[in-house]
Every structure is written in structure tokens, then in C-alpha cells.
């Protein structure tokens, strides 16, 4: 056993943070670490059978892009007692586990509304094991806050952390594209490569896009996606405006089949509304477990530009249009989508602003993307899961 790792994550909108934290936990467990993952967001799926221990905190969530007000399962603002209970569970975990490594997902670069529980976790871990290694874990792109909050994040890094995992590829999209990286911060950054699921990581040894199969040849009995336009929106309901735009655009070519996959975070009422307004050439379904097969078989993918979605697109090697979620002050997906367009991996379109696509313009873009064919080979580093354990082991050795 290499040591004990405690990872803390709270996803508030969608599931991307939890998915990435799960990949991190699996990678460390596969290298011999005893890993516990504590999640403070809404339960997404059963965690039995995982190679790590899982602890569900009393959950919190947000609605829309209001990240200031934390809500409980019923959509009611959380009471102070729930905050206290969450902090107590994390502190007790740290005391009982005496971890060699603590990893806070997204904090202190974000989740400042949960600062007390993250800082309390770190304090309890250091009290239990003064030699604990404390790391932050962040995606490739961050939302840049006000200057005073940047200063606060950098101060917390200096006071409490030993390093920062950046789960991205500096050659493709460096952290400074979205966050000011000082000389002091640069010394603490450890780029891991993108964190993908094991089935996607395996393709690193054979990065060529999958061969296009003749029409009608299906990959599996469940995969009827050959030649479809596949629309997906992650796990939250944030893709509803994109779904509605696609339903309008699909009417411009009734001969082309479309399939729209809505995540469980989309309300039943909104899901029923999409089904009711869909034209005959559009199938509207809930998200399916065979999504990777559908993606590999589709004629064109239309999606947002979340972290995990981009990895799926690169692995599938399919033609793609990405439409970043940019409501409120969100800039993360726009930065990533523009990087994909620069790299020739997808075309980037917008839902808002001066360049917002109309249904007719969107339909024209779909037609152009279908004609252009699949993108070229991607050199993006997607072996984060093969790298993180080596970095942790090296940092522990340097500490010793």
C-alpha cells in the first residue's frame, strides 16, 4: 500500500467535477493507494464496486447560475446545521484516516462559499498527520473572478497547499489562458494531462480517429446511431437552450435523423416539452450508457464544451460542433471551445451575443460540418490517469 488519500469534491451544477474526481480516485487506487472520495453534491449514481471508498455528505446544489445560494435536495436554502454537519463529517474522516494526501477538487480556485469545510478538512488532516501532502485539483480552464478573489485564492494556496494538479495539456490549453499564473503559482503547478475514463485512455496508444463504417453497419445491437446527428448536453439542465435550437434546426432537413440525449438533470417537464415539439426525424431520449458507441457512429456531434464532453469528442474522432454554455459570468466552456476550433477539432458556435446562431444559420453550419468530414488526428495528452499517481509518489518522496 502506497499511502492513504482523501479527496473532497462538491459538484453544484452538472456532474463534471464528480466525474473527474472519480477518475482521479480510480487512477490513484489502481496504483496502490487507499483512496476515499467524499462528495458533497447531489448523488448521481450508485458507487458500489468502485476501487475506492465513497462517502456522501448531506448534499447541496444550485439552480441556474446562482452559485451564491446553496440549496438542499428540495431546492430550499440550506440551514446552518447542514453546513455544520458537512464540516463535521469531513473533519472526522480526516481524523480517522490520518491521510498521507488530501486533495480538494476546485478549491481554492473556486467553491469559496464552501471554504470553511475545505479549510476545516485541511486543518483536521494536518492535526492527525502533520506531514500530510495537500493538493488542489483543477480542470484545464477556470472562471476568472474579481482581482480580490484571485488574491484570496493565491494566499490560501501559499498558506495551506503543497501543489496544484492541472488536469489538462499545457501545449493545448495552458491554465494562464483563463487564470493569472504568477511565478510563485507556476512553481506549484503539475500538469497531468486530461483525466479520461479508462476506455478512452486506452486509445492514447492508437490516437487515429475510428474508421468510418459503411452506412447501415452497426457497432452493437443497441447502437442505431450510424449517420445520425447526435445532440448531447451533459448531466445538467443547462443545455435546454441548445436542445431547443437543435429542434428548430432539424426541421430544415427532414431526411436527416437526429438523436437528442438529455441528462437526468433536465426536469421531466422540460424533457416532455422537447419530445412534444420534436419533428418526426428527431428522437428525444434520456442519456444512454452506450453514448460512446453512439458518438463513434454518428455523422456529427453537437454538444456543449464541458471537460468530459471534449474528451469524448477527441476519443471518438467524429465531426463536431460545440456550443459553449456561457450564461451569467461563465467563461470556462467558451475558452475551451475556442481552443478546440483553433486546433481544428470542432466548430464553435454561440447561443448568445452578437454572433448568436439563428435556427437557419445553425442548420447551415450543420450542413457544412457534415460536408467537411471528421477532424484530423489530435495530439492532446489524455493520459492524466496514467500520470497522477507518479506525481503524488514523487511529491511524497520529496516531502520525506
GROMACS .gro file of N, CA and C in nm, residues 188-296:
model
  327
  188UNK      N    1   0.416   2.569  -0.851
  188UNK     CA    2   0.335   2.470  -0.781
  188UNK      C    3   0.248   2.387  -0.875
  189UNK      N    4   0.243   2.423  -1.003
  189UNK     CA    5   0.155   2.355  -1.096
  189UNK      C    6   0.214   2.223  -1.144
  190UNK      N    7   0.130   2.122  -1.152
  190UNK     CA    8   0.169   1.991  -1.204
  190UNK      C    9   0.065   1.950  -1.309
  191UNK      N   10   0.099   1.966  -1.436
  191UNK     CA   11   0.009   1.926  -1.544
  191UNK      C   12   0.009   1.774  -1.555
  192UNK      N   13  -0.110   1.718  -1.552
  192UNK     CA   14  -0.122   1.571  -1.554
  192UNK      C   15  -0.158   1.517  -1.691
  193UNK      N   16  -0.206   1.603  -1.781
  193UNK     CA   17  -0.279   1.555  -1.897
  193UNK      C   18  -0.426   1.544  -1.859
  194UNK      N   19  -0.513   1.531  -1.958
  194UNK     CA   20  -0.656   1.524  -1.931
  194UNK      C   21  -0.692   1.392  -1.864
  195UNK      N   22  -0.785   1.399  -1.770
  195UNK     CA   23  -0.830   1.280  -1.697
  195UNK      C   24  -0.949   1.221  -1.769
  196UNK      N   25  -0.930   1.105  -1.830
  196UNK     CA   26  -1.037   1.040  -1.905
  196UNK      C   27  -1.070   0.906  -1.844
  197UNK      N   28  -1.185   0.851  -1.884
  197UNK     CA   29  -1.221   0.717  -1.841
  197UNK      C   30  -1.122   0.615  -1.897
  198UNK      N   31  -1.105   0.500  -1.834
  198UNK     CA   32  -1.007   0.401  -1.881
  198UNK      C   33  -1.023   0.364  -2.028
  199UNK      N   34  -1.148   0.350  -2.075
  199UNK     CA   35  -1.169   0.309  -2.214
  199UNK      C   36  -1.120   0.415  -2.311
  200UNK      N   37  -1.120   0.543  -2.267
  200UNK     CA   38  -1.071   0.649  -2.353
  200UNK      C   39  -0.919   0.660  -2.342
  201UNK      N   40  -0.866   0.637  -2.221
  201UNK     CA   41  -0.721   0.645  -2.206
  201UNK      C   42  -0.651   0.543  -2.294
  202UNK      N   43  -0.715   0.426  -2.310
  202UNK     CA   44  -0.651   0.319  -2.387
  202UNK      C   45  -0.624   0.361  -2.530
  203UNK      N   46  -0.700   0.456  -2.581
  203UNK     CA   47  -0.682   0.496  -2.718
  203UNK      C   48  -0.559   0.583  -2.738
  204UNK      N   49  -0.494   0.621  -2.626
  204UNK     CA   50  -0.374   0.704  -2.639
  204UNK      C   51  -0.267   0.632  -2.721
  205UNK      N   52  -0.260   0.498  -2.708
  205UNK     CA   53  -0.160   0.423  -2.783
  205UNK      C   54  -0.195   0.409  -2.930
  206UNK      N   55  -0.321   0.444  -2.965
  206UNK     CA   56  -0.365   0.439  -3.104
  206UNK      C   57  -0.454   0.559  -3.130
  207UNK      N   58  -0.394   0.678  -3.145
  207UNK     CA   59  -0.472   0.801  -3.148
  207UNK      C   60  -0.544   0.828  -3.278
  208UNK      N   61  -0.536   0.739  -3.378
  208UNK     CA   62  -0.605   0.765  -3.503
  208UNK      C   63  -0.756   0.766  -3.481
  209UNK      N   64  -0.829   0.853  -3.547
  209UNK     CA   65  -0.975   0.852  -3.534
  209UNK      C   66  -1.031   0.718  -3.580
  210UNK      N   67  -1.143   0.674  -3.521
  210UNK     CA   68  -1.200   0.544  -3.561
  210UNK      C   69  -1.241   0.546  -3.707
  211UNK      N   70  -1.225   0.430  -3.772
  211UNK     CA   71  -1.262   0.422  -3.914
  211UNK      C   72  -1.411   0.445  -3.931
  212UNK      N   73  -1.449   0.512  -4.038
  212UNK     CA   74  -1.591   0.534  -4.066
  212UNK      C   75  -1.648   0.408  -4.130
  213UNK      N   76  -1.752   0.354  -4.071
  213UNK     CA   77  -1.809   0.230  -4.120
  213UNK      C   78  -1.906   0.257  -4.234
  214UNK      N   79  -1.925   0.159  -4.322
  214UNK     CA   80  -2.024   0.176  -4.429
  214UNK      C   81  -2.162   0.200  -4.369
  215UNK      N   82  -2.247   0.277  -4.438
  215UNK     CA   83  -2.382   0.303  -4.386
  215UNK      C   84  -2.455   0.172  -4.357
  216UNK      N   85  -2.521   0.169  -4.241
  216UNK     CA   86  -2.601   0.053  -4.205
  216UNK      C   87  -2.527  -0.049  -4.121
  217UNK      N   88  -2.392  -0.038  -4.112
  217UNK     CA   89  -2.317  -0.133  -4.031
  217UNK      C   90  -2.314  -0.081  -3.888
  218UNK      N   91  -2.378  -0.150  -3.797
  218UNK     CA   92  -2.392  -0.101  -3.661
  218UNK      C   93  -2.285  -0.160  -3.572
  219UNK      N   94  -2.243  -0.080  -3.474
  219UNK     CA   95  -2.139  -0.125  -3.384
  219UNK      C   96  -2.192  -0.228  -3.285
  220UNK      N   97  -2.314  -0.213  -3.239
  220UNK     CA   98  -2.371  -0.308  -3.146
  220UNK      C   99  -2.521  -0.311  -3.165
  221UNK      N  100  -2.585  -0.407  -3.101
  221UNK     CA  101  -2.729  -0.420  -3.119
  221UNK      C  102  -2.802  -0.298  -3.068
  222UNK      N  103  -2.746  -0.228  -2.967
  222UNK     CA  104  -2.813  -0.112  -2.910
  222UNK      C  105  -2.779   0.015  -2.985
  223UNK      N  106  -2.678   0.011  -3.069
  223UNK     CA  107  -2.631   0.133  -3.134
  223UNK      C  108  -2.691   0.147  -3.273
  224UNK      N  109  -2.792   0.235  -3.282
  224UNK     CA  110  -2.852   0.261  -3.412
  224UNK      C  111  -2.815   0.401  -3.457
  225UNK      N  112  -2.696   0.447  -3.419
  225UNK     CA  113  -2.659   0.586  -3.441
  225UNK      C  114  -2.585   0.614  -3.569
  226UNK      N  115  -2.561   0.515  -3.654
  226UNK     CA  116  -2.487   0.538  -3.776
  226UNK      C  117  -2.554   0.644  -3.861
  227UNK      N  118  -2.481   0.749  -3.893
  227UNK     CA  119  -2.532   0.853  -3.980
  227UNK      C  120  -2.619   0.958  -3.914
  228UNK      N  121  -2.641   0.946  -3.783
  228UNK     CA  122  -2.725   1.043  -3.713
  228UNK      C  123  -2.649   1.171  -3.680
  229UNK      N  124  -2.725   1.274  -3.653
  229UNK     CA  125  -2.673   1.392  -3.585
  229UNK      C  126  -2.706   1.373  -3.438
  230UNK      N  127  -2.603   1.364  -3.354
  230UNK     CA  128  -2.620   1.331  -3.213
  230UNK      C  129  -2.603   1.458  -3.129
  231UNK      N  130  -2.706   1.494  -3.054
  231UNK     CA  131  -2.705   1.614  -2.970
  231UNK      C  132  -2.701   1.570  -2.825
  232UNK      N  133  -2.605   1.619  -2.748
  232UNK     CA  134  -2.592   1.584  -2.606
  232UNK      C  135  -2.566   1.709  -2.525
  233UNK      N  136  -2.599   1.699  -2.395
  233UNK     CA  137  -2.586   1.819  -2.312
  233UNK      C  138  -2.536   1.794  -2.172
  234UNK      N  139  -2.462   1.685  -2.150
  234UNK     CA  140  -2.410   1.659  -2.017
  234UNK      C  141  -2.520   1.618  -1.920
  235UNK      N  142  -2.490   1.629  -1.790
  235UNK     CA  143  -2.582   1.579  -1.689
  235UNK      C  144  -2.681   1.680  -1.637
  236UNK      N  145  -2.662   1.808  -1.661
  236UNK     CA  146  -2.749   1.909  -1.603
  236UNK      C  147  -2.857   1.951  -1.702
  237UNK      N  148  -2.939   2.047  -1.660
  237UNK     CA  149  -3.040   2.102  -1.748
  237UNK      C  150  -2.994   2.226  -1.822
  238UNK      N  151  -2.864   2.258  -1.813
  238UNK     CA  152  -2.813   2.381  -1.871
  238UNK      C  153  -2.817   2.381  -2.024
  239UNK      N  154  -2.831   2.264  -2.085
  239UNK     CA  155  -2.830   2.255  -2.231
  239UNK      C  156  -2.968   2.277  -2.293
  240UNK      N  157  -3.067   2.311  -2.213
  240UNK     CA  158  -3.203   2.326  -2.267
  240UNK      C  159  -3.210   2.427  -2.383
  241UNK      N  160  -3.146   2.544  -2.376
  241UNK     CA  161  -3.149   2.635  -2.492
  241UNK      C  162  -3.087   2.574  -2.617
  242UNK      N  163  -2.979   2.497  -2.601
  242UNK     CA  164  -2.918   2.429  -2.715
  242UNK      C  165  -3.014   2.325  -2.773
  243UNK      N  166  -3.079   2.249  -2.687
  243UNK     CA  167  -3.175   2.149  -2.735
  243UNK      C  168  -3.285   2.214  -2.817
  244UNK      N  169  -3.337   2.324  -2.769
  244UNK     CA  170  -3.447   2.391  -2.840
  244UNK      C  171  -3.401   2.443  -2.975
  245UNK      N  172  -3.278   2.496  -2.980
  245UNK     CA  173  -3.224   2.543  -3.108
  245UNK      C  174  -3.209   2.427  -3.206
  246UNK      N  175  -3.162   2.314  -3.157
  246UNK     CA  176  -3.143   2.198  -3.245
  246UNK      C  177  -3.276   2.145  -3.298
  247UNK      N  178  -3.379   2.149  -3.216
  247UNK     CA  179  -3.510   2.103  -3.264
  247UNK      C  180  -3.559   2.190  -3.379
  248UNK      N  181  -3.532   2.321  -3.371
  248UNK     CA  182  -3.570   2.411  -3.480
  248UNK      C  183  -3.485   2.384  -3.604
  249UNK      N  184  -3.354   2.367  -3.584
  249UNK     CA  185  -3.264   2.346  -3.698
  249UNK      C  186  -3.294   2.214  -3.768
  250UNK      N  187  -3.340   2.113  -3.693
  250UNK     CA  188  -3.367   1.982  -3.752
  250UNK      C  189  -3.480   1.986  -3.853
  251UNK      N  190  -3.565   2.087  -3.847
  251UNK     CA  191  -3.678   2.097  -3.939
  251UNK      C  192  -3.634   2.139  -4.080
  252UNK      N  193  -3.510   2.189  -4.093
  252UNK     CA  194  -3.464   2.236  -4.224
  252UNK      C  195  -3.424   2.120  -4.315
  253UNK      N  196  -3.403   2.001  -4.260
  253UNK     CA  197  -3.370   1.883  -4.341
  253UNK      C  198  -3.437   1.763  -4.278
  254UNK      N  199  -3.559   1.739  -4.317
  254UNK     CA  200  -3.639   1.632  -4.255
  254UNK      C  201  -3.587   1.493  -4.289
  255UNK      N  202  -3.498   1.481  -4.388
  255UNK     CA  203  -3.447   1.349  -4.427
  255UNK      C  204  -3.334   1.302  -4.338
  256UNK      N  205  -3.273   1.391  -4.262
  256UNK     CA  206  -3.158   1.355  -4.178
  256UNK      C  207  -3.205   1.319  -4.038
  257UNK      N  208  -3.171   1.201  -3.986
  257UNK     CA  209  -3.213   1.165  -3.849
  257UNK      C  210  -3.128   1.235  -3.743
  258UNK      N  211  -3.193   1.284  -3.641
  258UNK     CA  212  -3.128   1.346  -3.526
  258UNK      C  213  -3.162   1.264  -3.402
  259UNK      N  214  -3.071   1.261  -3.308
  259UNK     CA  215  -3.098   1.199  -3.177
  259UNK      C  216  -3.052   1.296  -3.068
  260UNK      N  217  -3.142   1.331  -2.979
  260UNK     CA  218  -3.114   1.426  -2.873
  260UNK      C  219  -3.115   1.352  -2.740
  261UNK      N  220  -3.003   1.357  -2.667
  261UNK     CA  221  -2.988   1.288  -2.540
  261UNK      C  222  -2.984   1.391  -2.426
  262UNK      N  223  -3.085   1.386  -2.340
  262UNK     CA  224  -3.096   1.481  -2.229
  262UNK      C  225  -3.052   1.415  -2.099
  263UNK      N  226  -2.971   1.485  -2.022
  263UNK     CA  227  -2.924   1.433  -1.893
  263UNK      C  228  -3.035   1.429  -1.790
  264UNK      N  229  -3.009   1.357  -1.681
  264UNK     CA  230  -3.110   1.342  -1.575
  264UNK      C  231  -3.135   1.473  -1.502
  265UNK      N  232  -3.045   1.569  -1.517
  265UNK     CA  233  -3.064   1.697  -1.452
  265UNK      C  234  -3.170   1.783  -1.519
  266UNK      N  235  -3.211   1.747  -1.640
  266UNK     CA  236  -3.319   1.819  -1.708
  266UNK      C  237  -3.452   1.773  -1.650
  267UNK      N  238  -3.537   1.869  -1.611
  267UNK     CA  239  -3.662   1.833  -1.545
  267UNK      C  240  -3.751   1.750  -1.636
  268UNK      N  241  -3.840   1.672  -1.574
  268UNK     CA  242  -3.933   1.590  -1.651
  268UNK      C  243  -4.024   1.676  -1.739
  269UNK      N  244  -4.062   1.794  -1.687
  269UNK     CA  245  -4.149   1.883  -1.764
  269UNK      C  246  -4.078   1.934  -1.889
  270UNK      N  247  -3.952   1.975  -1.874
  270UNK     CA  248  -3.877   2.024  -1.990
  270UNK      C  249  -3.850   1.910  -2.089
  271UNK      N  250  -3.822   1.791  -2.036
  271UNK     CA  251  -3.799   1.675  -2.123
  271UNK      C  252  -3.925   1.643  -2.204
  272UNK      N  253  -4.041   1.645  -2.139
  272UNK     CA  254  -4.167   1.619  -2.208
  272UNK      C  255  -4.193   1.726  -2.313
  273UNK      N  256  -4.158   1.852  -2.282
  273UNK     CA  257  -4.176   1.959  -2.379
  273UNK      C  258  -4.091   1.941  -2.503
  274UNK      N  259  -3.969   1.894  -2.486
  274UNK     CA  260  -3.882   1.868  -2.600
  274UNK      C  261  -3.940   1.757  -2.688
  275UNK      N  262  -3.985   1.652  -2.625
  275UNK     CA  263  -4.043   1.542  -2.701
  275UNK      C  264  -4.167   1.586  -2.780
  276UNK      N  265  -4.246   1.669  -2.716
  276UNK     CA  266  -4.370   1.712  -2.779
  276UNK      C  267  -4.344   1.801  -2.900
  277UNK      N  268  -4.238   1.883  -2.894
  277UNK     CA  269  -4.210   1.977  -3.002
  277UNK      C  270  -4.115   1.923  -3.108
  278UNK      N  271  -4.065   1.800  -3.091
  278UNK     CA  272  -3.970   1.744  -3.186
  278UNK      C  273  -4.039   1.704  -3.316
  279UNK      N  274  -3.974   1.728  -3.428
  279UNK     CA  275  -4.025   1.685  -3.557
  279UNK      C  276  -4.003   1.535  -3.573
  280UNK      N  277  -4.068   1.469  -3.670
  280UNK     CA  278  -4.059   1.323  -3.682
  280UNK      C  279  -3.918   1.269  -3.701
  281UNK      N  280  -3.826   1.349  -3.754
  281UNK     CA  281  -3.690   1.300  -3.778
  281UNK      C  282  -3.601   1.311  -3.654
  282UNK      N  283  -3.656   1.352  -3.540
  282UNK     CA  284  -3.577   1.369  -3.418
  282UNK      C  285  -3.625   1.272  -3.311
  283UNK      N  286  -3.531   1.194  -3.257
  283UNK     CA  287  -3.558   1.108  -3.142
  283UNK      C  288  -3.508   1.177  -3.017
  284UNK      N  289  -3.593   1.195  -2.917
  284UNK     CA  290  -3.555   1.259  -2.791
  284UNK      C  291  -3.555   1.152  -2.682
  285UNK      N  292  -3.440   1.132  -2.619
  285UNK     CA  293  -3.425   1.029  -2.516
  285UNK      C  294  -3.348   1.086  -2.397
  286UNK      N  295  -3.357   1.014  -2.288
  286UNK     CA  296  -3.266   1.041  -2.177
  286UNK      C  297  -3.127   0.988  -2.213
  287UNK      N  298  -3.025   1.038  -2.145
  287UNK     CA  299  -2.887   0.995  -2.171
  287UNK      C  300  -2.876   0.843  -2.159
  288UNK      N  301  -2.795   0.782  -2.246
  288UNK     CA  302  -2.782   0.637  -2.254
  288UNK      C  303  -2.642   0.592  -2.217
  289UNK      N  304  -2.630   0.472  -2.157
  289UNK     CA  305  -2.497   0.422  -2.119
  289UNK      C  306  -2.409   0.391  -2.238
  290UNK      N  307  -2.469   0.371  -2.357
  290UNK     CA  308  -2.387   0.341  -2.476
  290UNK      C  309  -2.354   0.468  -2.554
  291UNK      N  310  -2.352   0.582  -2.485
  291UNK     CA  311  -2.322   0.708  -2.551
  291UNK      C  312  -2.190   0.704  -2.628
  292UNK      N  313  -2.081   0.646  -2.574
  292UNK     CA  314  -1.957   0.643  -2.654
  292UNK      C  315  -1.974   0.572  -2.788
  293UNK      N  316  -2.053   0.464  -2.793
  293UNK     CA  317  -2.077   0.394  -2.919
  293UNK      C  318  -2.158   0.481  -3.015
  294UNK      N  319  -2.260   0.547  -2.962
  294UNK     CA  320  -2.340   0.637  -3.046
  294UNK      C  321  -2.253   0.749  -3.102
  295UNK      N  322  -2.164   0.800  -3.018
  295UNK     CA  323  -2.078   0.910  -3.060
  295UNK      C  324  -1.982   0.865  -3.170
  296UNK      N  325  -1.923   0.748  -3.154
  296UNK     CA  326  -1.829   0.697  -3.254
  296UNK      C  327  -1.898   0.669  -3.387
   0.00000   0.00000   0.00000
